[in-house]
JSON list of C-alpha atoms in Angstrom, two decimals:
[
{"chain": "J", "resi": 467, "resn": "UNK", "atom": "CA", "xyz": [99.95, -18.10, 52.19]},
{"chain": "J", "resi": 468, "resn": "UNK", "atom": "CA", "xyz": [101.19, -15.81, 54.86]},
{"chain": "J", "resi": 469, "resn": "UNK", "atom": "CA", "xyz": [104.19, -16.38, 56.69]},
{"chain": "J", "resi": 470, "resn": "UNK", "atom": "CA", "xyz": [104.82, -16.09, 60.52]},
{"chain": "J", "resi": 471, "resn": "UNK", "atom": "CA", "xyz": [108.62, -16.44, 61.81]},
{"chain": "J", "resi": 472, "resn": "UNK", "atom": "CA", "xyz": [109.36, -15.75, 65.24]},
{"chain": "J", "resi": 473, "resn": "UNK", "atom": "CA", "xyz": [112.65, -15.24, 67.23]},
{"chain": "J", "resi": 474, "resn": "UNK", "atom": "CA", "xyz": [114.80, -15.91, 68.97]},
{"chain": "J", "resi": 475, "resn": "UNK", "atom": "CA", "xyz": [114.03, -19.52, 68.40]},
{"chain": "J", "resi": 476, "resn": "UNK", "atom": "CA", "xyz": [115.07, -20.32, 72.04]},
{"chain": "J", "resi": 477, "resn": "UNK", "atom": "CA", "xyz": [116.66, -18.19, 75.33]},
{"chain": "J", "resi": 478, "resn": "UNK", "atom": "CA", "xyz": [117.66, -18.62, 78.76]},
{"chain": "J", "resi": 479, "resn": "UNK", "atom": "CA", "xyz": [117.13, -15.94, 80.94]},
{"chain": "J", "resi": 480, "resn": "UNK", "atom": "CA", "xyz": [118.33, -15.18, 84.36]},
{"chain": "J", "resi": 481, "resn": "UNK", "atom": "CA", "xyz": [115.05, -14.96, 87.10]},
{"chain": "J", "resi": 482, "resn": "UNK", "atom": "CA", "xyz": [114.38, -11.31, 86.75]},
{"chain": "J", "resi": 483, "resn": "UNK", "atom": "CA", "xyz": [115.64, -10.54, 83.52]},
{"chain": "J", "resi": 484, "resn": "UNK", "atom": "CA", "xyz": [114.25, -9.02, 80.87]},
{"chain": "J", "resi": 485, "resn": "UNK", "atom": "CA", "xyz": [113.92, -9.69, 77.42]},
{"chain": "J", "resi": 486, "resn": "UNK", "atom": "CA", "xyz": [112.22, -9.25, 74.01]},
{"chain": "J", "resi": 487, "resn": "UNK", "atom": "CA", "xyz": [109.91, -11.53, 71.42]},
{"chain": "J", "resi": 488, "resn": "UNK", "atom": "CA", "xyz": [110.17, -10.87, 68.13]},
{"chain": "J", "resi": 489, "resn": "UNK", "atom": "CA", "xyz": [107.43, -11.43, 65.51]},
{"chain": "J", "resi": 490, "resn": "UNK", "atom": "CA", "xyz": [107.56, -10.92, 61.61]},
{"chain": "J", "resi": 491, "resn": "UNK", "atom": "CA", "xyz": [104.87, -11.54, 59.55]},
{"chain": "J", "resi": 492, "resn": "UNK", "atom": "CA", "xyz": [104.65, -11.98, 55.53]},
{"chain": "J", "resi": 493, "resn": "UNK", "atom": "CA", "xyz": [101.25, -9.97, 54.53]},
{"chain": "J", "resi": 494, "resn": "UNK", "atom": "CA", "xyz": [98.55, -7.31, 56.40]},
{"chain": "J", "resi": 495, "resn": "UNK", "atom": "CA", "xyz": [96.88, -9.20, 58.60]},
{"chain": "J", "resi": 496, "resn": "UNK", "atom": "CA", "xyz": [92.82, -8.34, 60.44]},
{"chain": "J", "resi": 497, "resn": "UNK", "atom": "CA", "xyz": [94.29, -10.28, 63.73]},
{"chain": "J", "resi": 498, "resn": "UNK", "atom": "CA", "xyz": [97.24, -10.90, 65.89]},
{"chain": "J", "resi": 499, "resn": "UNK", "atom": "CA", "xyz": [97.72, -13.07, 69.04]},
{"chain": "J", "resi": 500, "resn": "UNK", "atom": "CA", "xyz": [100.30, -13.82, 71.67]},
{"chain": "J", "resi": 501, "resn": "UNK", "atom": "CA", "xyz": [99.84, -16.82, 73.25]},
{"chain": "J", "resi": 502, "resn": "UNK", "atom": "CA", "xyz": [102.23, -19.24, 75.94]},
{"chain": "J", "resi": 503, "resn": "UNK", "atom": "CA", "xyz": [102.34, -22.69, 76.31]},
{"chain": "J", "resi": 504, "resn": "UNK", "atom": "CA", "xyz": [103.13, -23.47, 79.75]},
{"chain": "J", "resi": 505, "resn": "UNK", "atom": "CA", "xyz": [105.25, -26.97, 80.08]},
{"chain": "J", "resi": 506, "resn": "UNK", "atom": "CA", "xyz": [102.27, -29.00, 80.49]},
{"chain": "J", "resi": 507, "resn": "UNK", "atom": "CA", "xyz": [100.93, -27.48, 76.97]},
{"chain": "J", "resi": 508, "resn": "UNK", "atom": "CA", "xyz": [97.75, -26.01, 78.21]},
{"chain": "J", "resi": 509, "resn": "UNK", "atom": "CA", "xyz": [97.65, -22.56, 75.84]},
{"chain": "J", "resi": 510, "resn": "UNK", "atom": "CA", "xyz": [97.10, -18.98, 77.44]},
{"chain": "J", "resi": 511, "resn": "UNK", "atom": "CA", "xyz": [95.86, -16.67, 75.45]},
{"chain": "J", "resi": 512, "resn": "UNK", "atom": "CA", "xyz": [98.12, -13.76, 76.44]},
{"chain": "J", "resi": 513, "resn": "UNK", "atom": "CA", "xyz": [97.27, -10.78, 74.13]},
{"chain": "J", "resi": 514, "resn": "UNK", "atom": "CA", "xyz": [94.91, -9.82, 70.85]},
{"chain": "J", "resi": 515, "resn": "UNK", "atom": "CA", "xyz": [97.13, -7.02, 69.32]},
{"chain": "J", "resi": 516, "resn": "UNK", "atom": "CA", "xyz": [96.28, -6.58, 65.38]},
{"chain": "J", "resi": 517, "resn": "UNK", "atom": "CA", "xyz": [97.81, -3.05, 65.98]},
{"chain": "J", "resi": 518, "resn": "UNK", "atom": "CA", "xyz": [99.05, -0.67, 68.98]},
{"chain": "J", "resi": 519, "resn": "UNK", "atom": "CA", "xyz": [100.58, -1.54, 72.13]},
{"chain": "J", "resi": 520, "resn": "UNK", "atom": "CA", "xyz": [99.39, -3.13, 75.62]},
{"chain": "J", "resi": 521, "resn": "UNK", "atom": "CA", "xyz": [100.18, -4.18, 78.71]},
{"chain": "J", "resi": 522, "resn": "UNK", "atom": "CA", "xyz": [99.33, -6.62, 81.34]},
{"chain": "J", "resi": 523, "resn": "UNK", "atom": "CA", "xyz": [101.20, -7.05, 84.23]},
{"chain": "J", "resi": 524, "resn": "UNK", "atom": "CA", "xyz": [105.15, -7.75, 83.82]},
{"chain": "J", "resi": 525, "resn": "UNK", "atom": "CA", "xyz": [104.30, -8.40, 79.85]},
{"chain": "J", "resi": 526, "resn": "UNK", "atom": "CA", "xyz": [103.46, -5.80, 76.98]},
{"chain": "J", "resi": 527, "resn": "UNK", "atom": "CA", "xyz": [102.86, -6.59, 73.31]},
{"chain": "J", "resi": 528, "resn": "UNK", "atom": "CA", "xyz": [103.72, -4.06, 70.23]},
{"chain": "J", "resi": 529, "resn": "UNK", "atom": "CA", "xyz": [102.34, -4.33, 66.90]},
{"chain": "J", "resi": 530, "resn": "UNK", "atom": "CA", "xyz": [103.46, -2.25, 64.05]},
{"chain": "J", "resi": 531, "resn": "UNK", "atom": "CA", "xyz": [101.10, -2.99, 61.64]},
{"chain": "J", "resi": 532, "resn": "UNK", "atom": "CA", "xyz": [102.54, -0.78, 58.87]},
{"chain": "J", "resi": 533, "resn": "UNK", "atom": "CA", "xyz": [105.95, -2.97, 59.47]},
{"chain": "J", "resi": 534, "resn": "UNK", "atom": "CA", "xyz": [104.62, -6.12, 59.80]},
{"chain": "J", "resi": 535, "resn": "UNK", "atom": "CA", "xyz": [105.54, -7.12, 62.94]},
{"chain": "J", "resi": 536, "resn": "UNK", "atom": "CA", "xyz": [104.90, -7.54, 66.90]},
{"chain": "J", "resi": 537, "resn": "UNK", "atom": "CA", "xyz": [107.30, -7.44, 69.91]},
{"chain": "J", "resi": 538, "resn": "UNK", "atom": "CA", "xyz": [106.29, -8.85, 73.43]},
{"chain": "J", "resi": 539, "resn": "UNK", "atom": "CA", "xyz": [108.19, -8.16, 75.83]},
{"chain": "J", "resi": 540, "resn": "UNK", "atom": "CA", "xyz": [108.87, -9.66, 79.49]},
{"chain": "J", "resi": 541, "resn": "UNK", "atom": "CA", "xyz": [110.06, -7.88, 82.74]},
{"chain": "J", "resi": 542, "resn": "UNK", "atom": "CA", "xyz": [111.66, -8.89, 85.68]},
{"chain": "J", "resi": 543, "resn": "UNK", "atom": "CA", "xyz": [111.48, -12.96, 84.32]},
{"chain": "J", "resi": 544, "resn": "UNK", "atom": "CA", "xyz": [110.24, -15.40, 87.19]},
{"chain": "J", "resi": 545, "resn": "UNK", "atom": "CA", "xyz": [110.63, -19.42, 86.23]},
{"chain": "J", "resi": 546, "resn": "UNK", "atom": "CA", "xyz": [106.87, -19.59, 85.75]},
{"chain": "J", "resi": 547, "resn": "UNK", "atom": "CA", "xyz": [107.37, -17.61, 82.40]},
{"chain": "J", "resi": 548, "resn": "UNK", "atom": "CA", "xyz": [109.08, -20.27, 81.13]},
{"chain": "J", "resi": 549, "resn": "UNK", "atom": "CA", "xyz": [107.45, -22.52, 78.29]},
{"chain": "J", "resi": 550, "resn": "UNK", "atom": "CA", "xyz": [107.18, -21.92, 74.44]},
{"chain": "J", "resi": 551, "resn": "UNK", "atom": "CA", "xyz": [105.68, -18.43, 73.09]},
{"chain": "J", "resi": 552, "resn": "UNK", "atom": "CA", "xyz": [103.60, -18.32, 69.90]},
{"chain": "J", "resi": 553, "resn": "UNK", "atom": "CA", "xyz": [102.84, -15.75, 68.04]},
{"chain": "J", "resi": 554, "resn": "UNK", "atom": "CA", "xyz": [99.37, -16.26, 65.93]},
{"chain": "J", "resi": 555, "resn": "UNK", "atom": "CA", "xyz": [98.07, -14.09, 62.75]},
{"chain": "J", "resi": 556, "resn": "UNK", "atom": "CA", "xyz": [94.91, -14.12, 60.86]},
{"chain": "J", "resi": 557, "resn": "UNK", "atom": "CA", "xyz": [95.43, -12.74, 57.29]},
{"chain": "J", "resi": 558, "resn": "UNK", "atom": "CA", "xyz": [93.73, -9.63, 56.17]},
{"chain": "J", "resi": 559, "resn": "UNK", "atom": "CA", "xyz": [92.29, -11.56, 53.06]},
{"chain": "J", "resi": 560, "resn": "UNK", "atom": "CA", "xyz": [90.86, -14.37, 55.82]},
{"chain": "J", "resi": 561, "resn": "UNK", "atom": "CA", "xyz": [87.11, -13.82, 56.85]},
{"chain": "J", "resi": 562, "resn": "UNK", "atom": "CA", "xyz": [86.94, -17.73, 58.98]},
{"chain": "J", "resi": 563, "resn": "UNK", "atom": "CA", "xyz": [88.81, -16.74, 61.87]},
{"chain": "J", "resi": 564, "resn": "UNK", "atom": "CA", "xyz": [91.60, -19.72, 60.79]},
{"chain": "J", "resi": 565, "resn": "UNK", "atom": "CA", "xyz": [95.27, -18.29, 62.59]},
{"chain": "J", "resi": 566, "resn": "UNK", "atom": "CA", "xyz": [99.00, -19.36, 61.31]},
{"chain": "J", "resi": 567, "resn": "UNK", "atom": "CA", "xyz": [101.14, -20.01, 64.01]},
{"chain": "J", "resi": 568, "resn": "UNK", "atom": "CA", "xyz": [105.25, -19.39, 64.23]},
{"chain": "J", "resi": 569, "resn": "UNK", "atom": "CA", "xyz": [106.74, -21.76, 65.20]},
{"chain": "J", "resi": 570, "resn": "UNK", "atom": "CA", "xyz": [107.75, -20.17, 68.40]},
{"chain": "J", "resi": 571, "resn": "UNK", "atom": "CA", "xyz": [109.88, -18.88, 71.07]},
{"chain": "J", "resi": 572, "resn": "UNK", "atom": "CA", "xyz": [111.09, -21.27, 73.84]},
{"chain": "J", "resi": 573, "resn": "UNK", "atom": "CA", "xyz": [111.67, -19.46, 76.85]},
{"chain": "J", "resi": 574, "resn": "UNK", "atom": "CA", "xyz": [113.91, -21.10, 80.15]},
{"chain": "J", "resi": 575, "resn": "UNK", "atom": "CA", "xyz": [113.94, -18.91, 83.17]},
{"chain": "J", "resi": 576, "resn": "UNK", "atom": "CA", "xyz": [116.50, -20.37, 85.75]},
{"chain": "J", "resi": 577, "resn": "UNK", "atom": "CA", "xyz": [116.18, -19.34, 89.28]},
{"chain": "Y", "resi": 448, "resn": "UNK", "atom": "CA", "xyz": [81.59, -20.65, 82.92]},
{"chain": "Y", "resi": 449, "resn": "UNK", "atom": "CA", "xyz": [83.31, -24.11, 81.60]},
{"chain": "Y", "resi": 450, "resn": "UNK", "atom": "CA", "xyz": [85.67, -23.26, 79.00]},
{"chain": "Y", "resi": 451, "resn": "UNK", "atom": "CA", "xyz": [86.56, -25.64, 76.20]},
{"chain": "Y", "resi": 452, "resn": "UNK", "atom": "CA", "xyz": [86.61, -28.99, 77.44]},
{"chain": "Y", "resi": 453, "resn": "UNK", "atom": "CA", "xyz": [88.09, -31.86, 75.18]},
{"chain": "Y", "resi": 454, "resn": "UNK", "atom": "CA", "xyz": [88.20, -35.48, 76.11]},
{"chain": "Y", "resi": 455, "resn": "UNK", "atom": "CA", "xyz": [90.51, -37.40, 76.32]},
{"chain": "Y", "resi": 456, "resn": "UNK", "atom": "CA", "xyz": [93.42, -35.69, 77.45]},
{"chain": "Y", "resi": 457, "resn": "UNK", "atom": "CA", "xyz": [95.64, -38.43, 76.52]},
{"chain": "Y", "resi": 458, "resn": "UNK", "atom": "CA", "xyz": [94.59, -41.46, 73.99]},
{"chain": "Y", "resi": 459, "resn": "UNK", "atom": "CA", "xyz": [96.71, -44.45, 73.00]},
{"chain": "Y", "resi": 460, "resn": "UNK", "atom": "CA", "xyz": [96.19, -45.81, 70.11]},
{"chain": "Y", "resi": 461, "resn": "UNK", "atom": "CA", "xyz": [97.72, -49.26, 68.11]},
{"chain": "Y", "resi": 462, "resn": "UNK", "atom": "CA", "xyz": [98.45, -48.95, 64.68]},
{"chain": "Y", "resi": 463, "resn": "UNK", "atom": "CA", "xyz": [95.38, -49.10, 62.41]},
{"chain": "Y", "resi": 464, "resn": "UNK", "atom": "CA", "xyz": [92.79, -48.50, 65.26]},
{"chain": "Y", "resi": 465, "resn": "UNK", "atom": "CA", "xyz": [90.30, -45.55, 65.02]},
{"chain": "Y", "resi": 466, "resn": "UNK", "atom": "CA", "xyz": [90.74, -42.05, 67.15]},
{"chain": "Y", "resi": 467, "resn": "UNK", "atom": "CA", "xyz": [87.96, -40.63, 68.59]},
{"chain": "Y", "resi": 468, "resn": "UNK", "atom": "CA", "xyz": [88.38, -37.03, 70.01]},
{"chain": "Y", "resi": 469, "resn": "UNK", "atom": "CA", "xyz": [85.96, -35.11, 71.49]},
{"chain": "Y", "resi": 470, "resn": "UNK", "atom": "CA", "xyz": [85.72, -31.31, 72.01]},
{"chain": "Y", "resi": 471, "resn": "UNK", "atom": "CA", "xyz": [82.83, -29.44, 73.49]},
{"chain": "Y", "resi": 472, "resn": "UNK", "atom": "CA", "xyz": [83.00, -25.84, 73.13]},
{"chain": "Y", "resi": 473, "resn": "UNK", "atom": "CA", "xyz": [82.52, -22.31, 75.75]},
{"chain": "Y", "resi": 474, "resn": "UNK", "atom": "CA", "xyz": [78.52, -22.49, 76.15]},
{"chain": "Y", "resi": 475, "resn": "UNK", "atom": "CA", "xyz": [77.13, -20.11, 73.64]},
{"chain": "Y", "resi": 476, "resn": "UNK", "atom": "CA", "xyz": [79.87, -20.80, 71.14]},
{"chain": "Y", "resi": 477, "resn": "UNK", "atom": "CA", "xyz": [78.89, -22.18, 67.77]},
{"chain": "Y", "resi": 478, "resn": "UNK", "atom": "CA", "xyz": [82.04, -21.83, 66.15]},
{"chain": "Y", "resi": 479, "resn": "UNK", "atom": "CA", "xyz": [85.06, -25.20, 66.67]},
{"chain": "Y", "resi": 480, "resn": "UNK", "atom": "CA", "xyz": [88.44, -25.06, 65.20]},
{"chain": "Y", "resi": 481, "resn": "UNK", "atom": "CA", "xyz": [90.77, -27.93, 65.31]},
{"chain": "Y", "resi": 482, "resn": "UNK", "atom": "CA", "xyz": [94.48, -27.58, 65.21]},
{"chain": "Y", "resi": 483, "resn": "UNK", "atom": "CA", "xyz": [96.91, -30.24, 65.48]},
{"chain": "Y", "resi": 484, "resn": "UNK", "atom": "CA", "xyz": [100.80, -29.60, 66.88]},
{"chain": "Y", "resi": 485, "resn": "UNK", "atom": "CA", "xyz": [103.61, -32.18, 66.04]},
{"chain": "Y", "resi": 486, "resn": "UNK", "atom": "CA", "xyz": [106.25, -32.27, 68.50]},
{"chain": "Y", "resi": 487, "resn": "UNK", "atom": "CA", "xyz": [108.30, -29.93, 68.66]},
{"chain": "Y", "resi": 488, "resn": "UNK", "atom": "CA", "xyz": [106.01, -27.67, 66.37]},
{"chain": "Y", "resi": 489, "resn": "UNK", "atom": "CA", "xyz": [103.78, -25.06, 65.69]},
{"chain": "Y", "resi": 490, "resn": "UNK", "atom": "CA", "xyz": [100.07, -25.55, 66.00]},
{"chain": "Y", "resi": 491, "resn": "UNK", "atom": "CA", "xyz": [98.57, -26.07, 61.89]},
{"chain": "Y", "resi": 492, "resn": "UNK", "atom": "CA", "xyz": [95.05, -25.40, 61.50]},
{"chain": "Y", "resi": 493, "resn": "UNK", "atom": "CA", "xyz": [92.84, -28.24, 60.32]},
{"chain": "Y", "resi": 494, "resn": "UNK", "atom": "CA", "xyz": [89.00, -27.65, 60.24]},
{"chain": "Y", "resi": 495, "resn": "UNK", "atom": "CA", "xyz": [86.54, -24.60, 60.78]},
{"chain": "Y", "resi": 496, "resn": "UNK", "atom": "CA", "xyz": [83.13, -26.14, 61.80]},
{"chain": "Y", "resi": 497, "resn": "UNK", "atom": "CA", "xyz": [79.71, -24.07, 62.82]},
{"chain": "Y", "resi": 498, "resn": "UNK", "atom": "CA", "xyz": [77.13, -25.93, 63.71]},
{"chain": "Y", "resi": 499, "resn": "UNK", "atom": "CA", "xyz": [76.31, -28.99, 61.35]},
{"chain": "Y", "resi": 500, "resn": "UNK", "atom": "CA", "xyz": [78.62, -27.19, 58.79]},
{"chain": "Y", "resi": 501, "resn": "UNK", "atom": "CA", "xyz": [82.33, -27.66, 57.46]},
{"chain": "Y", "resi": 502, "resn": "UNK", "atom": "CA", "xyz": [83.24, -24.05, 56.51]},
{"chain": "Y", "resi": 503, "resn": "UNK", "atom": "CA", "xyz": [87.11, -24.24, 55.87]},
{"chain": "Y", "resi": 504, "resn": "UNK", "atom": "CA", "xyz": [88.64, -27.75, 55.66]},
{"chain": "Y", "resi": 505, "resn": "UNK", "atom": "CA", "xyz": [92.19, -26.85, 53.89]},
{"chain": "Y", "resi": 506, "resn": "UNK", "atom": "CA", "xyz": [94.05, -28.34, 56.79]},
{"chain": "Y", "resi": 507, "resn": "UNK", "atom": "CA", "xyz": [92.30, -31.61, 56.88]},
{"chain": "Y", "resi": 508, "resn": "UNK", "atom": "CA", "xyz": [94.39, -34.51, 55.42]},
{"chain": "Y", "resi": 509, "resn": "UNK", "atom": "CA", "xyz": [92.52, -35.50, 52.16]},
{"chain": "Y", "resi": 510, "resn": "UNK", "atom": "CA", "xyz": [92.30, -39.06, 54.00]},
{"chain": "Y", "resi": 511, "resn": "UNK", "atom": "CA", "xyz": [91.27, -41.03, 57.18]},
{"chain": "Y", "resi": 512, "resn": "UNK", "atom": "CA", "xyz": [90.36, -37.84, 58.20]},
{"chain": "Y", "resi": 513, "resn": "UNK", "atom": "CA", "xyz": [86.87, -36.77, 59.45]},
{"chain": "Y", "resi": 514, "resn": "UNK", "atom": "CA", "xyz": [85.39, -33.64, 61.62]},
{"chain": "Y", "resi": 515, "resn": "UNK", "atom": "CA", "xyz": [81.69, -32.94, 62.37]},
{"chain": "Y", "resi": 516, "resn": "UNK", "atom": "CA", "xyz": [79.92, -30.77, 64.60]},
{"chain": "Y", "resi": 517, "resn": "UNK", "atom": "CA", "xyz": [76.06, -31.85, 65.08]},
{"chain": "Y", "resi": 518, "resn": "UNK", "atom": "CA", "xyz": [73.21, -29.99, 66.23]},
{"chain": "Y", "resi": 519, "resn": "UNK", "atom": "CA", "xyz": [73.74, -31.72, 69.54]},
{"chain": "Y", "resi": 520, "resn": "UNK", "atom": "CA", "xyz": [76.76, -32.71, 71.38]},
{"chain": "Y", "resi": 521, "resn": "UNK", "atom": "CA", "xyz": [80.58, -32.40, 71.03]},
{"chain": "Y", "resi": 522, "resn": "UNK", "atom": "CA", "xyz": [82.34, -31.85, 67.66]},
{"chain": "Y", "resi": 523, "resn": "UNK", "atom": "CA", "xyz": [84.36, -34.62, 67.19]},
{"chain": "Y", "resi": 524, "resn": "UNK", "atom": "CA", "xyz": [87.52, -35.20, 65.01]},
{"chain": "Y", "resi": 525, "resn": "UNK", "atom": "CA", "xyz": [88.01, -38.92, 63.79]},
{"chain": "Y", "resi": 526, "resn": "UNK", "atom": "CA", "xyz": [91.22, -40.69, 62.72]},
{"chain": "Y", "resi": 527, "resn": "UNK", "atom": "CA", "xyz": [90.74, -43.78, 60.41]},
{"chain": "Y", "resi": 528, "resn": "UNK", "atom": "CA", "xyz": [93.56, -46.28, 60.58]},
{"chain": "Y", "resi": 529, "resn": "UNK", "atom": "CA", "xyz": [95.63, -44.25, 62.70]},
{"chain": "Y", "resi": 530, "resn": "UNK", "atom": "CA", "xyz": [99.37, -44.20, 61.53]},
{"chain": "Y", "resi": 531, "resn": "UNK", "atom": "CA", "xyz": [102.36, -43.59, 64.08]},
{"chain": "Y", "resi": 532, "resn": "UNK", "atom": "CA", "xyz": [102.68, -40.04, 62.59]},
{"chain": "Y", "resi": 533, "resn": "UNK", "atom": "CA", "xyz": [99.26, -39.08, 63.31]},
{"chain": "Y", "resi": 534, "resn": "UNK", "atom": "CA", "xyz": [101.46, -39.00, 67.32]},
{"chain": "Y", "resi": 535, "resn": "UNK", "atom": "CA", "xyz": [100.37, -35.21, 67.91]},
{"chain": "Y", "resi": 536, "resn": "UNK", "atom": "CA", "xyz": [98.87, -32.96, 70.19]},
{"chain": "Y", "resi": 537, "resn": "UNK", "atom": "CA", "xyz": [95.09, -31.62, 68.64]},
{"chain": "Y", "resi": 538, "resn": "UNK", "atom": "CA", "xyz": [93.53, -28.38, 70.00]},
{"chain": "Y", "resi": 539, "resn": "UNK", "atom": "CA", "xyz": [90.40, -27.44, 69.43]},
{"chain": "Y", "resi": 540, "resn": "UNK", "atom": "CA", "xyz": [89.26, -23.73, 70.20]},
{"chain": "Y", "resi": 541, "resn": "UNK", "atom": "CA", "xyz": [85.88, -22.14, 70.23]},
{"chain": "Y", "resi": 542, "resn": "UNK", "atom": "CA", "xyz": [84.61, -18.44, 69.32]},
{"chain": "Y", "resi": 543, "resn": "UNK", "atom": "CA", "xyz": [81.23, -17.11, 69.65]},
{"chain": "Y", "resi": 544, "resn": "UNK", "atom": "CA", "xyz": [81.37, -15.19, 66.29]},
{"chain": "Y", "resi": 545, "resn": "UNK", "atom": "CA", "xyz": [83.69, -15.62, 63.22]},
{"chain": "Y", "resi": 546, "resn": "UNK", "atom": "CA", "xyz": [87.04, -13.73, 63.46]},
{"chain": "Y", "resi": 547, "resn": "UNK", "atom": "CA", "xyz": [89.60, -15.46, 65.71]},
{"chain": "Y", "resi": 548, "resn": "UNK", "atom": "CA", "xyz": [89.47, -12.68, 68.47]},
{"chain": "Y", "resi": 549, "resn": "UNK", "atom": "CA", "xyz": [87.33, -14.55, 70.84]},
{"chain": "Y", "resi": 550, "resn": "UNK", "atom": "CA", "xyz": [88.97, -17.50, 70.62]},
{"chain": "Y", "resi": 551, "resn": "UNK", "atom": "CA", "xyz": [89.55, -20.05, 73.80]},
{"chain": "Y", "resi": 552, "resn": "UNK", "atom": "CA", "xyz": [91.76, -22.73, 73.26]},
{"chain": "Y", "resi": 553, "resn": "UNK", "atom": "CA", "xyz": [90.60, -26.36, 75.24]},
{"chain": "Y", "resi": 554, "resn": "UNK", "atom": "CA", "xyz": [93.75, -28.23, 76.70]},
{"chain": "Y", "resi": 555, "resn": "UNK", "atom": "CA", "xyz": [94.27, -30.85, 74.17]},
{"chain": "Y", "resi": 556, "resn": "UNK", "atom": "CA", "xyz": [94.39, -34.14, 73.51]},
{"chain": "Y", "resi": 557, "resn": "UNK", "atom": "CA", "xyz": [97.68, -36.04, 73.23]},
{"chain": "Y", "resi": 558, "resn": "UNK", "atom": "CA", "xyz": [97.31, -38.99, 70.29]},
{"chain": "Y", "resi": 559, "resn": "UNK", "atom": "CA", "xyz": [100.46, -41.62, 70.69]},
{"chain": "Y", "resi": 560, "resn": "UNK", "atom": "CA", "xyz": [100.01, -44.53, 68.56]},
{"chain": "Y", "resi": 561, "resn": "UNK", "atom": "CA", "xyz": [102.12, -47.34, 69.28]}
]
């Protein structure tokens, strides 16, 4: 099946610091998500990128399809960033919607 | 608009006893995945449900493992004879459509069994 591996697998970031998510995956895929995991493990759904680039707020998401991979990206860190960051894919040959998870990026922002 | 709501957040079970977890998904939504996350973990998908239909159970442990989403109600995942490394947190999300794009993740339930 397709593979997801995401790093760093953690960092520790400075408050306002920026830095950069990395996310390889193993086949084409019809879906990518970003999503956080805040420290009391609710999950936010932070971006649906299959392809392109976008941008809400201090965050942004890249996916290079072609390359098999996605980069979000986090400006100007504040401590409420921190928490675990997955990155999600639904493969090209899936038609149920089912998404393979890395196994994540934990992020610590210290004031 | 409630989103996905699953109950209980936390459940404590003794070895052996039955888990009962409950997920009711966005109003309109007639599609439940369940996903379970050991600690320290990724989330692994276990069952695709639509209404009164298992579409995709790959994930599902071929035992003392159930799922089920009626007509009416909650879907609910069930753990026979719960063993301590059942311990995990399970998600369930809901999505109007197939295709994981609409997806909205509930806050979980956190299984310890003792």
């Amino acid at each position: 099946g397709i593979q997801v591996e995401q790093s760093p697998p953690d960092l520790i970031l400075q408050e306002g610091a920026n830095s950069t998510l990395r996310c390889n995956f193993s086949d084409s895929v019809n879906n990518l998500q970003w999503f956080h995991q805040n420290p009391w493990g609710q999950l936010i759904n932070l971006f649906y990128i299959p392809s392109g680039t976008k941008q809400n707020g201090r965050l942004s998401a890249t996916t290079v399809a072609t390359e098999r991979y996605s980069l979000l990206y986090i400006s100007s860190s504040q401590t409420t960033d921190s928490g675990v960051y997955f990155c999600a894919v639904e493969g090209a040959a899936s038609n149920t919607g089912k998404l393979i998870f890395g196994q994540g990026t934990t992020l610590q922002v210290k004031p | 608009n409630a989103g996905v709501m699953q109950n209980p957040r936390h459940l404590v079970r003794r070895r052996g006893q039955e888990a009962r977890l409950r997920c009711s998904p966005v109003k309109g939504h007639s599609h439940v995945y369940w996903y379970r996350q050991l600690p320290e973990e990724g989330l692994k998908f276990m069952v695709y449900l639509q209404k009164e239909n298992i579409i995709d159970e790959s994930g599902m442990p071929k035992e003392r493992f159930s799922a089920e989403f009626p007509k009416e109600g909650p879907s609910i995942l069930r753990i026979q004879q719960v063993v301590r490394g059942d311990s995990a947190a399970y998600f369930c999300a809901s999505s109007q459509g197939q295709g994981a794009r609409g997806y909205t993740f509930g806050s979980g339930t956190r299984l310890t069994v003792v």
